[in-house]
Amino acid sequence: MTDPGTPGLAARLRRTLADRLVRTGALRAPAWRAAVESVERETFLGSAVARATEHGDRWEVIRLAEMTADEWLELVYRDETWVTQIDGEMVTDACGVVYGAPTSSSTLPGLVVRMLEAARISEGDKVLEIGTGTGYSTALMCHRLGSAAVTSVEYDPAVAGHACDALARAGYTPTLVTGDGLAGYDKNAEYDRLIATCSVRYIPLPWLWQVRDGGTITAPLSGWMYGAAFAHLTLGGDGTASGRFLEDDVYFMTARPHGPPPMAVPYLGIGDRRSSRVDPRVMDCPAGLFVGQLAVPSAMKLGGGGEVVLLDVATGSQATTRPDPYGGWTVRQHGPLRLWDAVEEAVLAWQAAGSPHQSAYGLTVTEERQYVWLGEPDGPSWNLPA
Ligand SMILES: C[S@@+](CC[C@H](N)C(=O)[O-])C[C@H]1O[C@@H](n2cnc3c(N)ncnc32)[C@H](O)[C@@H]1O
């Protein structure tokens, strides 16, 4: 016999979740609170989810069938990210422990709501969402704006299929598109707000073309070192977009075509040797990592602490730092790009500004160039790999 669970428990858990999100500061607008209290997250999670284990690449699958209905609801309404797809395989088709990298998830509600608040979405807005995922964030927007105002694009056909079923079951009818969201969706343009729930290395130009003048693009920016910043750009009347990064620390999985290529560069550990002008451990903190990544956007980073290895996928250039026995660090650089010279320059500019959070930086996007600036648009700047 199916376990019916405790009547009213889901609604109670939704209220508790909303209270918690208000307390943590994620949730401010009463209209988003009403959405959180109304949208049933269980509809979007399906019958199995996965959670991280202490081994980064192993995921424990948790199935509804293995617990009571009440236990499942308690899990659903935790403010946690639940992974729903790993290496392209839906978690509903798996059991036990699964190896791989998450490729889709239901982001923790606190972060979803913080993004919606940060994007300043409100009644009357027409929104394009990139990364439908389970459809939970899409449903929150449909609740507040009405389904006709919401368009959402999902890259993965299996994920898109599940979201489409779930949204229909929940009674929402947004425009759902299966395809590469980096191309946007011009049939419903122009949009007032574009919001991405996957991170990008640079802002795809179609997004600029499909958002109206004065509209906004809210997207997590990341790169191949996984340094992150949260962009909130306003479209100027001249075809450009610009804005300072937000103070929220958000991290989202990388948009599929923007992920790093396979690490095909052999690590040689050779090259010209000199003393480093900066402590390589600065890249252990989120802001320092973001700054280092700005300087060498096609490099990947291995190691940490004083022992950093940078490998540039485009040129095979590399840099290796080592602590010296009596203090300081030595760097060896090899190849056409002096990776550590570039990192040092960016880190020294950051340190001269007081080692601020990423929100001290901003991003300007034009048809020709995308650049991150420190302080003001005419301050020190670094080009994104657009
Ligand atoms: C963190 S999940 C989205 C969470 C979702 N909004 C929710 O509330 O459940 C990110 C999603 O972005 C999708 N994605 C990745 N790259 C994409 C792209 N280029 N275009 C559209 N969707 C993409 C992934 O397949 C994944 O489902």
Short mmCIF file of C-alpha atoms and ligand atoms in Angstrom, two decimals:
data_model
loop_
_atom_site.label_atom_id
_atom_site.label_comp_id
_atom_site.label_asym_id
_atom_site.label_seq_id
_atom_site.Cartn_x
_atom_site.Cartn_y
_atom_site.Cartn_z
CA MET A 1 0.00 0.00 0.00
CA THR A 2 1.32 3.49 -0.83
CA ASP A 3 2.37 5.46 2.25
CA PRO A 4 0.15 8.61 2.19
CA GLY A 5 2.30 10.51 4.72
CA THR A 6 1.11 13.05 7.27
CA PRO A 7 -1.63 15.35 5.91
CA GLY A 8 -0.49 18.98 5.67
CA LEU A 9 3.17 18.17 6.28
CA ALA A 10 4.42 19.46 2.90
CA ALA A 11 2.66 22.83 3.34
CA ARG A 12 4.10 23.12 6.86
CA LEU A 13 7.60 22.34 5.60
CA ARG A 14 7.24 24.96 2.86
CA ARG A 15 6.32 27.58 5.46
CA THR A 16 9.28 26.55 7.61
CA LEU A 17 11.57 26.78 4.59
CA ALA A 18 10.23 30.25 3.74
CA ASP A 19 10.77 31.38 7.37
CA ARG A 20 14.33 30.12 7.21
CA LEU A 21 15.03 31.91 3.92
CA VAL A 22 13.68 35.16 5.38
CA ARG A 23 15.89 34.71 8.48
CA THR A 24 19.02 34.09 6.37
CA GLY A 25 18.26 37.18 4.26
CA ALA A 26 17.83 35.19 1.02
CA LEU A 27 14.12 35.97 0.78
CA ARG A 28 12.82 39.53 1.01
CA ALA A 29 9.88 40.11 -1.35
CA PRO A 30 6.51 38.87 -0.03
CA ALA A 31 5.69 37.72 -3.60
CA TRP A 32 8.67 35.33 -3.61
CA ARG A 33 7.65 34.11 -0.18
CA ALA A 34 4.19 33.32 -1.55
CA ALA A 35 5.85 31.38 -4.40
CA VAL A 36 8.07 29.36 -2.04
CA GLU A 37 5.02 28.57 0.11
CA SER A 38 3.05 27.45 -2.91
CA VAL A 39 5.40 25.59 -5.31
CA GLU A 40 5.73 21.92 -4.37
CA ARG A 41 9.41 21.06 -4.68
CA GLU A 42 8.63 17.34 -4.49
CA THR A 43 6.95 17.57 -7.89
CA PHE A 44 10.28 18.66 -9.40
CA LEU A 45 12.63 16.25 -7.65
CA GLY A 46 11.09 13.05 -8.99
CA SER A 47 11.70 9.82 -7.11
CA ALA A 48 15.47 9.89 -6.50
CA VAL A 49 18.21 12.44 -5.84
CA ALA A 50 21.91 12.25 -5.07
CA ARG A 51 24.03 13.90 -2.45
CA ALA A 52 27.78 14.42 -2.19
CA THR A 53 29.93 12.03 -0.18
CA GLU A 54 33.30 12.97 1.31
CA HIS A 55 34.88 11.77 -1.97
CA GLY A 56 34.33 14.62 -4.43
CA ASP A 57 33.43 12.41 -7.41
CA ARG A 58 31.13 9.94 -5.59
CA TRP A 59 27.44 10.51 -5.06
CA GLU A 60 25.02 8.64 -2.85
CA VAL A 61 21.66 8.00 -4.47
CA ILE A 62 18.65 8.43 -2.17
CA ARG A 63 15.38 6.94 -3.34
CA LEU A 64 11.84 7.79 -2.30
CA ALA A 65 11.05 4.06 -2.32
CA GLU A 66 13.58 3.48 0.48
CA MET A 67 12.01 5.86 3.02
CA THR A 68 8.65 6.93 4.37
CA ALA A 69 6.70 9.68 2.61
CA ASP A 70 7.33 11.99 5.58
CA GLU A 71 11.10 11.35 5.54
CA TRP A 72 11.17 12.10 1.81
CA LEU A 73 9.34 15.42 2.31
CA GLU A 74 11.74 16.40 5.11
CA LEU A 75 14.58 15.83 2.65
CA VAL A 76 12.87 17.69 -0.22
CA TYR A 77 12.35 20.84 1.86
CA ARG A 78 15.86 21.08 3.24
CA ASP A 79 17.66 24.14 1.93
CA GLU A 80 20.03 21.88 0.03
CA THR A 81 21.04 21.25 -3.55
CA TRP A 82 19.90 17.82 -4.73
CA VAL A 83 21.71 16.43 -7.73
CA THR A 84 19.40 14.89 -10.31
CA GLN A 85 21.81 14.00 -13.13
CA ILE A 86 25.44 12.79 -13.07
CA ASP A 87 27.59 12.67 -16.20
CA GLY A 88 24.44 12.87 -18.32
CA GLU A 89 22.65 9.95 -16.54
CA MET A 90 19.46 10.74 -14.64
CA VAL A 91 19.75 9.79 -10.97
CA THR A 92 16.28 8.17 -11.15
CA ASP A 93 17.92 5.45 -13.27
CA ALA A 94 20.69 4.79 -10.71
CA CYS A 95 21.11 3.30 -7.26
CA GLY A 96 23.82 2.95 -4.63
CA VAL A 97 26.90 5.07 -5.19
CA VAL A 98 27.47 6.80 -8.54
CA TYR A 99 30.79 8.19 -9.80
CA GLY A 100 31.09 11.33 -11.90
CA ALA A 101 30.33 15.03 -12.05
CA PRO A 102 26.86 16.50 -11.56
CA THR A 103 25.31 17.76 -14.78
CA SER A 104 21.93 18.84 -13.41
CA SER A 105 20.45 19.58 -10.01
CA SER A 106 17.75 21.29 -8.07
CA THR A 107 19.72 24.20 -6.65
CA LEU A 108 19.17 24.94 -2.96
CA PRO A 109 16.05 27.12 -2.67
CA GLY A 110 17.99 29.76 -0.71
CA LEU A 111 20.28 30.33 -3.68
CA VAL A 112 17.45 30.20 -6.24
CA VAL A 113 15.54 32.88 -4.35
CA ARG A 114 18.66 35.00 -3.80
CA MET A 115 19.19 34.97 -7.57
CA LEU A 116 15.59 35.95 -8.28
CA GLU A 117 15.87 38.78 -5.75
CA ALA A 118 19.23 39.89 -7.16
CA ALA A 119 17.80 39.93 -10.70
CA ARG A 120 15.10 42.33 -9.38
CA ILE A 121 12.41 40.37 -11.20
CA SER A 122 8.94 41.68 -10.51
CA GLU A 123 5.36 41.71 -11.82
CA GLY A 124 5.12 42.69 -15.49
CA ASP A 125 8.61 41.42 -16.37
CA LYS A 126 9.18 39.04 -19.26
CA VAL A 127 11.97 36.65 -18.29
CA LEU A 128 14.33 34.32 -20.12
CA GLU A 129 15.87 31.65 -17.87
CA ILE A 130 18.92 29.68 -19.01
CA GLY A 131 19.12 26.25 -17.31
CA THR A 132 15.63 24.93 -16.55
CA GLY A 133 17.04 21.99 -14.56
CA THR A 134 14.22 20.42 -12.57
CA GLY A 135 11.94 23.36 -13.36
CA TYR A 136 11.64 24.45 -9.70
CA SER A 137 13.01 27.97 -10.28
CA THR A 138 10.90 28.21 -13.46
CA ALA A 139 7.82 27.36 -11.38
CA LEU A 140 8.62 30.06 -8.80
CA MET A 141 8.76 32.61 -11.62
CA CYS A 142 5.55 31.30 -13.20
CA HIS A 143 3.83 31.63 -9.82
CA ARG A 144 4.82 35.27 -9.51
CA LEU A 145 4.74 36.50 -13.13
CA GLY A 146 2.30 34.14 -14.82
CA SER A 147 3.44 31.37 -17.17
CA ALA A 148 3.09 33.54 -20.29
CA ALA A 149 5.91 35.79 -19.05
CA VAL A 150 8.43 32.97 -18.61
CA THR A 151 10.67 31.28 -21.18
CA SER A 152 13.22 28.71 -20.04
CA VAL A 153 15.93 26.89 -22.01
CA GLU A 154 17.49 23.57 -21.02
CA TYR A 155 20.41 21.99 -22.86
CA ASP A 156 19.86 18.37 -21.89
CA PRO A 157 16.84 16.64 -23.50
CA ALA A 158 16.28 14.16 -20.62
CA VAL A 159 16.40 16.95 -18.01
CA ALA A 160 14.14 19.12 -20.18
CA GLY A 161 11.62 16.25 -20.51
CA HIS A 162 11.40 15.78 -16.73
CA ALA A 163 11.01 19.53 -16.15
CA CYS A 164 8.30 19.76 -18.80
CA ASP A 165 6.28 16.95 -17.14
CA ALA A 166 6.78 18.40 -13.66
CA LEU A 167 5.74 21.92 -14.69
CA ALA A 168 2.64 20.56 -16.41
CA ARG A 169 1.74 18.53 -13.29
CA ALA A 170 2.16 21.69 -11.21
CA GLY A 171 -0.19 23.55 -13.56
CA TYR A 172 2.38 25.89 -15.17
CA THR A 173 2.74 26.45 -18.91
CA PRO A 174 5.86 28.53 -19.60
CA THR A 175 7.61 28.38 -22.99
CA LEU A 176 10.10 25.53 -22.60
CA VAL A 177 12.91 25.17 -25.08
CA THR A 178 15.37 22.30 -25.39
CA GLY A 179 18.65 23.58 -26.80
CA ASP A 180 21.73 25.63 -26.10
CA GLY A 181 20.73 28.55 -23.92
CA LEU A 182 23.89 30.39 -24.92
CA ALA A 183 21.97 31.25 -28.09
CA GLY A 184 19.07 32.57 -25.99
CA TYR A 185 15.61 32.22 -27.53
CA ASP A 186 14.83 35.02 -29.92
CA LYS A 187 11.23 34.04 -30.73
CA ASN A 188 9.98 35.48 -27.41
CA ALA A 189 12.40 38.44 -27.31
CA GLU A 190 12.67 41.14 -26.12
CA TYR A 191 13.05 40.20 -22.47
CA ASP A 192 13.14 42.48 -19.45
CA ARG A 193 15.30 40.07 -17.46
CA LEU A 194 17.63 37.24 -18.39
CA ILE A 195 18.72 34.96 -15.57
CA ALA A 196 21.16 32.05 -15.89
CA THR A 197 21.29 29.17 -13.42
CA CYS A 198 24.45 27.80 -15.00
CA SER A 199 27.71 29.75 -15.09
CA VAL A 200 29.38 31.15 -18.18
CA ARG A 201 32.99 32.07 -19.07
CA TYR A 202 31.75 35.16 -20.89
CA ILE A 203 28.39 36.69 -21.78
CA PRO A 204 27.03 35.22 -25.03
CA LEU A 205 26.24 38.06 -27.43
CA PRO A 206 22.72 36.76 -28.32
CA TRP A 207 21.75 37.56 -24.72
CA LEU A 208 22.56 41.21 -25.39
CA TRP A 209 20.51 41.20 -28.56
CA GLN A 210 17.45 39.66 -26.88
CA VAL A 211 17.23 41.83 -23.73
CA ARG A 212 15.65 45.26 -24.09
CA ASP A 213 17.54 48.50 -23.43
CA GLY A 214 17.48 49.08 -19.68
CA GLY A 215 16.81 45.37 -19.08
CA THR A 216 19.22 43.19 -17.11
CA ILE A 217 21.31 40.03 -17.40
CA THR A 218 22.01 38.19 -14.13
CA ALA A 219 24.47 35.34 -14.51
CA PRO A 220 27.19 33.61 -12.55
CA LEU A 221 30.54 34.09 -14.26
CA SER A 222 33.10 31.35 -13.84
CA GLY A 223 36.07 29.84 -15.67
CA TRP A 224 38.37 26.89 -15.96
CA MET A 225 39.86 27.49 -12.51
CA TYR A 226 36.32 27.72 -11.06
CA GLY A 227 36.87 31.26 -9.80
CA ALA A 228 33.39 32.80 -9.65
CA ALA A 229 31.65 36.18 -9.56
CA PHE A 230 27.99 37.07 -9.89
CA ALA A 231 27.31 39.43 -12.80
CA HIS A 232 24.33 41.78 -12.88
CA LEU A 233 24.50 43.84 -16.08
CA THR A 234 22.22 46.56 -17.39
CA LEU A 235 21.74 46.97 -21.13
CA GLY A 236 22.74 50.42 -22.33
CA GLY A 237 21.01 52.00 -25.30
CA ASP A 238 24.19 51.53 -27.37
CA GLY A 239 24.22 47.75 -27.63
CA THR A 240 26.55 47.28 -24.65
CA ALA A 241 25.92 45.90 -21.17
CA SER A 242 27.73 46.81 -18.00
CA GLY A 243 27.57 46.45 -14.23
CA ARG A 244 29.44 45.72 -11.06
CA PHE A 245 29.51 42.15 -9.70
CA LEU A 246 27.10 41.51 -6.83
CA GLU A 247 28.13 40.79 -3.26
CA ASP A 248 26.42 37.39 -3.22
CA ASP A 249 28.80 34.44 -3.45
CA VAL A 250 27.10 32.09 -5.85
CA TYR A 251 28.44 29.06 -7.57
CA PHE A 252 26.58 27.20 -10.32
CA MET A 253 27.62 24.34 -12.58
CA THR A 254 29.24 25.50 -15.81
CA ALA A 255 27.10 25.92 -18.93
CA ARG A 256 27.86 22.84 -21.00
CA PRO A 257 29.76 24.29 -23.94
CA HIS A 258 31.74 26.56 -21.59
CA GLY A 259 33.30 23.77 -19.52
CA PRO A 260 37.03 23.04 -19.60
CA PRO A 261 38.39 20.76 -22.31
CA PRO A 262 40.02 17.48 -21.26
CA MET A 263 43.38 18.17 -19.63
CA ALA A 264 45.59 17.19 -22.57
CA VAL A 265 48.65 19.28 -21.63
CA PRO A 266 51.46 17.19 -20.07
CA TYR A 267 52.79 18.71 -16.86
CA LEU A 268 56.56 19.09 -17.21
CA GLY A 269 57.51 21.05 -14.08
CA ILE A 270 60.29 22.80 -16.01
CA GLY A 271 61.05 26.37 -17.09
CA ASP A 272 62.80 29.59 -16.11
CA ARG A 273 63.10 29.96 -12.39
CA ARG A 274 62.71 33.11 -10.26
CA SER A 275 61.24 34.28 -6.95
CA SER A 276 57.49 34.86 -6.91
CA ARG A 277 56.33 38.39 -6.11
CA VAL A 278 53.11 37.09 -4.58
CA ASP A 279 52.14 34.33 -2.15
CA PRO A 280 50.54 31.59 -4.30
CA ARG A 281 48.16 30.83 -1.41
CA VAL A 282 46.16 33.95 -2.38
CA MET A 283 44.50 31.69 -4.94
CA ASP A 284 43.06 29.54 -2.13
CA CYS A 285 40.48 32.27 -1.39
CA PRO A 286 37.52 32.84 -3.75
CA ALA A 287 38.43 36.44 -4.63
CA GLY A 288 42.11 35.62 -5.19
CA LEU A 289 41.18 32.65 -7.38
CA PHE A 290 38.83 34.83 -9.44
CA VAL A 291 41.59 37.43 -9.90
CA GLY A 292 44.16 34.80 -10.93
CA GLN A 293 41.71 33.31 -13.40
CA LEU A 294 41.09 36.73 -14.97
CA ALA A 295 44.79 36.95 -15.77
CA VAL A 296 45.09 33.56 -17.46
CA PRO A 297 41.60 32.60 -18.66
CA SER A 298 42.58 29.55 -20.68
CA ALA A 299 44.67 28.02 -17.90
CA MET A 300 43.63 25.30 -15.50
CA LYS A 301 44.90 25.10 -11.95
CA LEU A 302 46.13 22.04 -10.12
CA GLY A 303 47.36 21.87 -6.55
CA GLY A 304 46.96 24.60 -3.97
CA GLY A 305 48.64 26.21 -0.99
CA GLY A 306 52.17 27.23 -1.95
CA GLU A 307 52.35 24.53 -4.64
CA VAL A 308 50.31 25.73 -7.59
CA VAL A 309 50.51 24.36 -11.13
CA LEU A 310 48.95 26.36 -13.97
CA LEU A 311 48.52 24.67 -17.35
CA ASP A 312 47.40 26.70 -20.35
CA VAL A 313 45.27 24.55 -22.62
CA ALA A 314 45.67 26.82 -25.65
CA THR A 315 49.49 27.05 -25.74
CA GLY A 316 50.84 24.36 -23.40
CA SER A 317 52.42 27.10 -21.27
CA GLN A 318 52.82 26.25 -17.63
CA ALA A 319 53.86 27.73 -14.30
CA THR A 320 54.77 25.91 -11.08
CA THR A 321 55.27 27.48 -7.65
CA ARG A 322 57.13 25.91 -4.71
CA PRO A 323 57.75 27.21 -1.18
CA ASP A 324 61.41 28.03 -0.51
CA PRO A 325 63.02 26.38 2.52
CA TYR A 326 63.78 29.75 4.17
CA GLY A 327 60.60 31.63 3.22
CA GLY A 328 59.14 32.97 -0.01
CA TRP A 329 58.26 31.00 -3.16
CA THR A 330 59.99 30.05 -6.37
CA VAL A 331 58.13 29.96 -9.68
CA ARG A 332 59.17 28.11 -12.85
CA GLN A 333 57.59 29.22 -16.11
CA HIS A 334 57.65 27.44 -19.43
CA GLY A 335 56.10 28.14 -22.84
CA PRO A 336 55.05 31.18 -24.86
CA LEU A 337 52.76 32.64 -22.15
CA ARG A 338 54.31 33.82 -18.89
CA LEU A 339 51.35 32.65 -16.85
CA TRP A 340 52.69 33.60 -13.44
CA ASP A 341 53.77 37.09 -14.62
CA ALA A 342 50.15 37.70 -15.61
CA VAL A 343 48.77 36.28 -12.35
CA GLU A 344 51.19 38.40 -10.30
CA GLU A 345 50.18 41.58 -12.10
CA ALA A 346 46.47 40.93 -11.46
CA VAL A 347 47.03 39.88 -7.84
CA LEU A 348 49.22 42.92 -7.09
CA ALA A 349 46.52 45.26 -8.51
CA TRP A 350 43.95 43.49 -6.32
CA GLN A 351 46.16 43.72 -3.24
CA ALA A 352 46.86 47.42 -3.91
CA ALA A 353 43.08 47.93 -3.82
CA GLY A 354 42.92 46.21 -0.38
CA SER A 355 42.24 42.60 -1.56
CA PRO A 356 38.49 43.26 -1.96
CA HIS A 357 35.61 40.89 -2.71
CA GLN A 358 34.73 40.30 -6.38
CA SER A 359 32.05 43.00 -6.01
CA ALA A 360 34.82 45.62 -6.30
CA TYR A 361 35.08 44.51 -9.94
CA GLY A 362 32.64 45.03 -12.79
CA LEU A 363 32.08 43.73 -16.30
CA THR A 364 31.51 45.60 -19.56
CA VAL A 365 30.33 43.71 -22.63
CA THR A 366 30.48 45.14 -26.13
CA GLU A 367 30.23 43.42 -29.52
CA GLU A 368 34.02 43.64 -29.84
CA ARG A 369 35.31 43.01 -26.33
CA GLN A 370 34.28 41.84 -22.87
CA TYR A 371 36.40 43.10 -20.01
CA VAL A 372 36.40 42.91 -16.23
CA TRP A 373 37.52 46.11 -14.53
CA LEU A 374 38.66 46.91 -11.03
CA GLY A 375 36.99 49.89 -9.34
CA GLU A 376 35.60 51.76 -12.34
CA PRO A 377 35.21 50.91 -16.05
CA ASP A 378 38.36 52.91 -16.86
CA GLY A 379 40.39 51.16 -14.11
CA PRO A 380 42.77 48.22 -14.64
CA SER A 381 41.03 45.64 -16.82
CA TRP A 382 41.30 42.07 -18.09
CA ASN A 383 39.67 40.66 -21.21
CA LEU A 384 37.36 37.67 -20.94
CA PRO A 385 37.98 34.86 -23.47
CA ALA A 386 34.96 35.84 -25.60
C1 LIG B 1 21.98 24.10 -11.52
S1 LIG B 1 20.98 23.42 -12.76
C2 LIG B 1 19.56 24.44 -12.83
C3 LIG B 1 18.77 24.53 -11.59
C4 LIG B 1 17.34 24.86 -11.88
N1 LIG B 1 17.13 26.21 -12.28
C5 LIG B 1 16.44 24.46 -10.72
O1 LIG B 1 15.88 25.29 -10.06
O2 LIG B 1 16.31 23.27 -10.52
C6 LIG B 1 21.80 23.98 -14.22
C7 LIG B 1 21.14 23.50 -15.48
O3 LIG B 1 21.70 24.21 -16.57
C8 LIG B 1 21.66 23.33 -17.68
N2 LIG B 1 22.57 23.84 -18.71
C9 LIG B 1 23.92 23.72 -18.80
N3 LIG B 1 24.36 24.34 -19.90
C10 LIG B 1 23.29 24.86 -20.53
C11 LIG B 1 23.11 25.59 -21.73
N4 LIG B 1 24.14 25.92 -22.51
N5 LIG B 1 21.86 25.95 -22.08
C12 LIG B 1 20.79 25.62 -21.29
N6 LIG B 1 20.91 24.91 -20.16
C13 LIG B 1 22.14 24.54 -19.77
C14 LIG B 1 22.10 22.00 -17.09
O4 LIG B 1 21.75 20.93 -17.93
C15 LIG B 1 21.33 22.02 -15.77
O5 LIG B 1 20.10 21.40 -15.90
#
